[in-house]
Short mmCIF file of C-alpha atoms in Angstrom, two decimals:
data_model
loop_
_atom_site.label_atom_id
_atom_site.label_comp_id
_atom_site.label_asym_id
_atom_site.label_seq_id
_atom_site.Cartn_x
_atom_site.Cartn_y
_atom_site.Cartn_z
CA GLN R 1 82.20 94.11 107.95
CA VAL R 2 85.98 94.19 107.67
CA GLN R 3 88.64 95.00 110.26
CA LEU R 4 91.87 96.67 109.15
CA VAL R 5 95.23 96.78 110.93
CA GLU R 6 98.15 98.79 109.53
CA SER R 7 101.84 98.25 110.19
CA GLY R 8 105.19 99.26 108.79
CA GLY R 9 105.35 102.94 109.66
CA GLY R 10 108.40 104.53 111.20
CA LEU R 11 111.09 107.18 110.97
CA VAL R 12 113.08 107.44 107.74
CA GLN R 13 115.41 109.97 106.19
CA ALA R 14 114.42 111.93 103.11
CA GLY R 15 115.00 109.86 99.99
CA GLY R 16 114.43 106.63 101.86
CA SER R 17 111.77 103.97 101.51
CA LEU R 18 109.12 102.27 103.62
CA ARG R 19 106.53 99.62 102.94
CA LEU R 20 103.22 99.83 104.77
CA SER R 21 100.99 96.81 105.19
CA CYS R 22 97.31 96.55 106.01
CA ALA R 23 95.97 93.20 107.15
CA ALA R 24 92.24 92.67 106.79
CA SER R 25 89.96 90.27 108.61
CA GLY R 26 86.27 89.65 108.56
CA ARG R 27 84.37 89.31 105.33
CA THR R 28 85.99 88.21 102.06
CA PHE R 29 88.93 90.50 101.39
CA SER R 30 88.67 90.23 97.63
CA GLY R 31 85.21 91.75 97.82
CA TYR R 32 86.62 95.13 98.88
CA VAL R 33 88.21 97.95 97.01
CA MET R 34 91.19 98.98 99.14
CA GLY R 35 93.15 102.16 99.55
CA TRP R 36 95.33 104.45 101.61
CA PHE R 37 94.79 107.92 102.94
CA ARG R 38 97.04 110.11 105.04
CA GLN R 39 96.60 112.97 107.46
CA ALA R 40 99.29 115.40 108.51
CA PRO R 41 98.93 117.52 111.67
CA GLY R 42 96.52 120.38 111.12
CA LYS R 43 95.51 119.15 107.68
CA GLU R 44 92.57 117.25 106.24
CA ARG R 45 92.74 113.56 105.47
CA GLU R 46 94.10 113.15 101.95
CA PHE R 47 93.59 110.41 99.38
CA VAL R 48 96.83 108.59 98.55
CA ALA R 49 96.05 105.50 96.47
CA ALA R 50 93.45 102.84 95.76
CA THR R 51 93.34 99.45 94.11
CA SER R 52 90.51 97.47 92.60
CA ARG R 53 89.30 94.16 93.99
CA SER R 54 91.65 92.16 91.79
CA GLY R 55 94.53 94.63 92.04
CA GLY R 56 94.48 95.15 88.30
CA VAL R 57 93.53 98.81 88.50
CA THR R 58 95.33 101.37 90.66
CA VAL R 59 94.86 105.10 91.09
CA TYR R 60 96.96 107.67 92.92
CA GLY R 61 96.73 111.11 94.40
CA ASP R 62 98.57 113.80 92.48
CA SER R 63 101.11 114.44 95.25
CA VAL R 64 102.39 110.86 95.32
CA GLN R 65 102.19 109.83 91.67
CA GLY R 66 105.34 108.00 90.62
CA ARG R 67 106.78 107.57 94.12
CA LEU R 68 104.26 105.35 95.87
CA THR R 69 102.89 102.02 94.68
CA ILE R 70 99.80 100.25 96.00
CA SER R 71 99.40 96.51 95.64
CA ARG R 72 97.39 93.73 97.22
CA ASP R 73 97.69 90.02 97.90
CA ASN R 74 94.22 88.53 98.14
CA ALA R 75 95.63 85.20 99.31
CA LYS R 76 97.14 86.98 102.33
CA ASN R 77 94.26 89.42 102.88
CA THR R 78 96.77 92.25 102.76
CA VAL R 79 97.21 95.51 100.90
CA TYR R 80 100.58 97.26 100.69
CA LEU R 81 101.89 100.73 100.06
CA GLN R 82 105.48 100.86 98.84
CA MET R 83 106.85 104.34 99.47
CA ASN R 84 110.02 105.42 97.69
CA SER R 85 111.89 108.73 97.43
CA LEU R 86 110.19 109.91 100.58
CA LYS R 87 110.03 113.62 101.34
CA PRO R 88 109.48 115.46 104.63
CA GLU R 89 106.05 116.48 103.33
CA ASP R 90 105.07 112.80 103.27
CA THR R 91 105.10 112.86 107.07
CA ALA R 92 101.62 111.88 108.22
CA LEU R 93 99.45 109.26 109.84
CA TYR R 94 98.66 106.75 107.11
CA TYR R 95 95.29 105.03 107.14
CA CYS R 96 94.12 101.91 105.37
CA ALA R 97 90.61 102.16 103.91
CA ALA R 98 88.09 99.76 102.44
CA ASP R 99 84.78 99.86 100.63
CA ALA R 100 82.56 97.06 99.39
CA SER R 101 81.16 99.21 96.60
CA ALA R 102 82.63 99.44 93.11
CA ARG R 103 85.10 102.20 93.92
CA LEU R 104 86.84 103.89 96.82
CA SER R 105 85.83 107.50 97.16
CA ARG R 106 88.59 110.12 97.38
CA ASN R 107 86.39 111.90 99.91
CA PRO R 108 87.19 110.37 103.31
CA ASP R 109 83.68 111.21 104.53
CA ASN R 110 82.36 108.56 102.14
CA VAL R 111 84.72 105.75 103.18
CA PRO R 112 83.03 103.18 105.44
CA TYR R 113 85.97 101.22 106.87
CA TRP R 114 89.21 102.45 108.40
CA GLY R 115 92.23 101.13 110.18
CA GLN R 116 93.73 102.85 113.20
CA GLY R 117 96.64 104.36 111.26
CA THR R 118 100.40 104.01 111.23
CA GLN R 119 102.77 106.95 111.62
CA VAL R 120 105.30 107.80 108.93
CA THR R 121 107.88 110.46 109.74
CA VAL R 122 110.40 111.63 107.13
CA SER R 123 113.34 113.65 108.40
CA SER R 124 115.18 116.15 106.24
#
């Protein structure tokens, strides 16, 4: 089992940047595919990005392609989400996610491990 703790959220103006971090503890971090989801008020949880166990492969949701970058540091047991050119519609609770299988599902119902979330608010 793995425990996930997010940090780095906050209030930022449109066009600004934030970097989210997710620290993992428990079983070997490099054994997990890692990712980020987000959930805005009144909306379903949405896939944002995922990275393979080594970090060599990354995938992104259509709404964030080109603006957000996922990365991981296996030596620090941490996955990051660099968020640039933020828009008000990026406002949401951002969740770190993990799966020990070969891939991270884009369906949140199929994701086994979650952090508690960190709030990102983008003002216009």
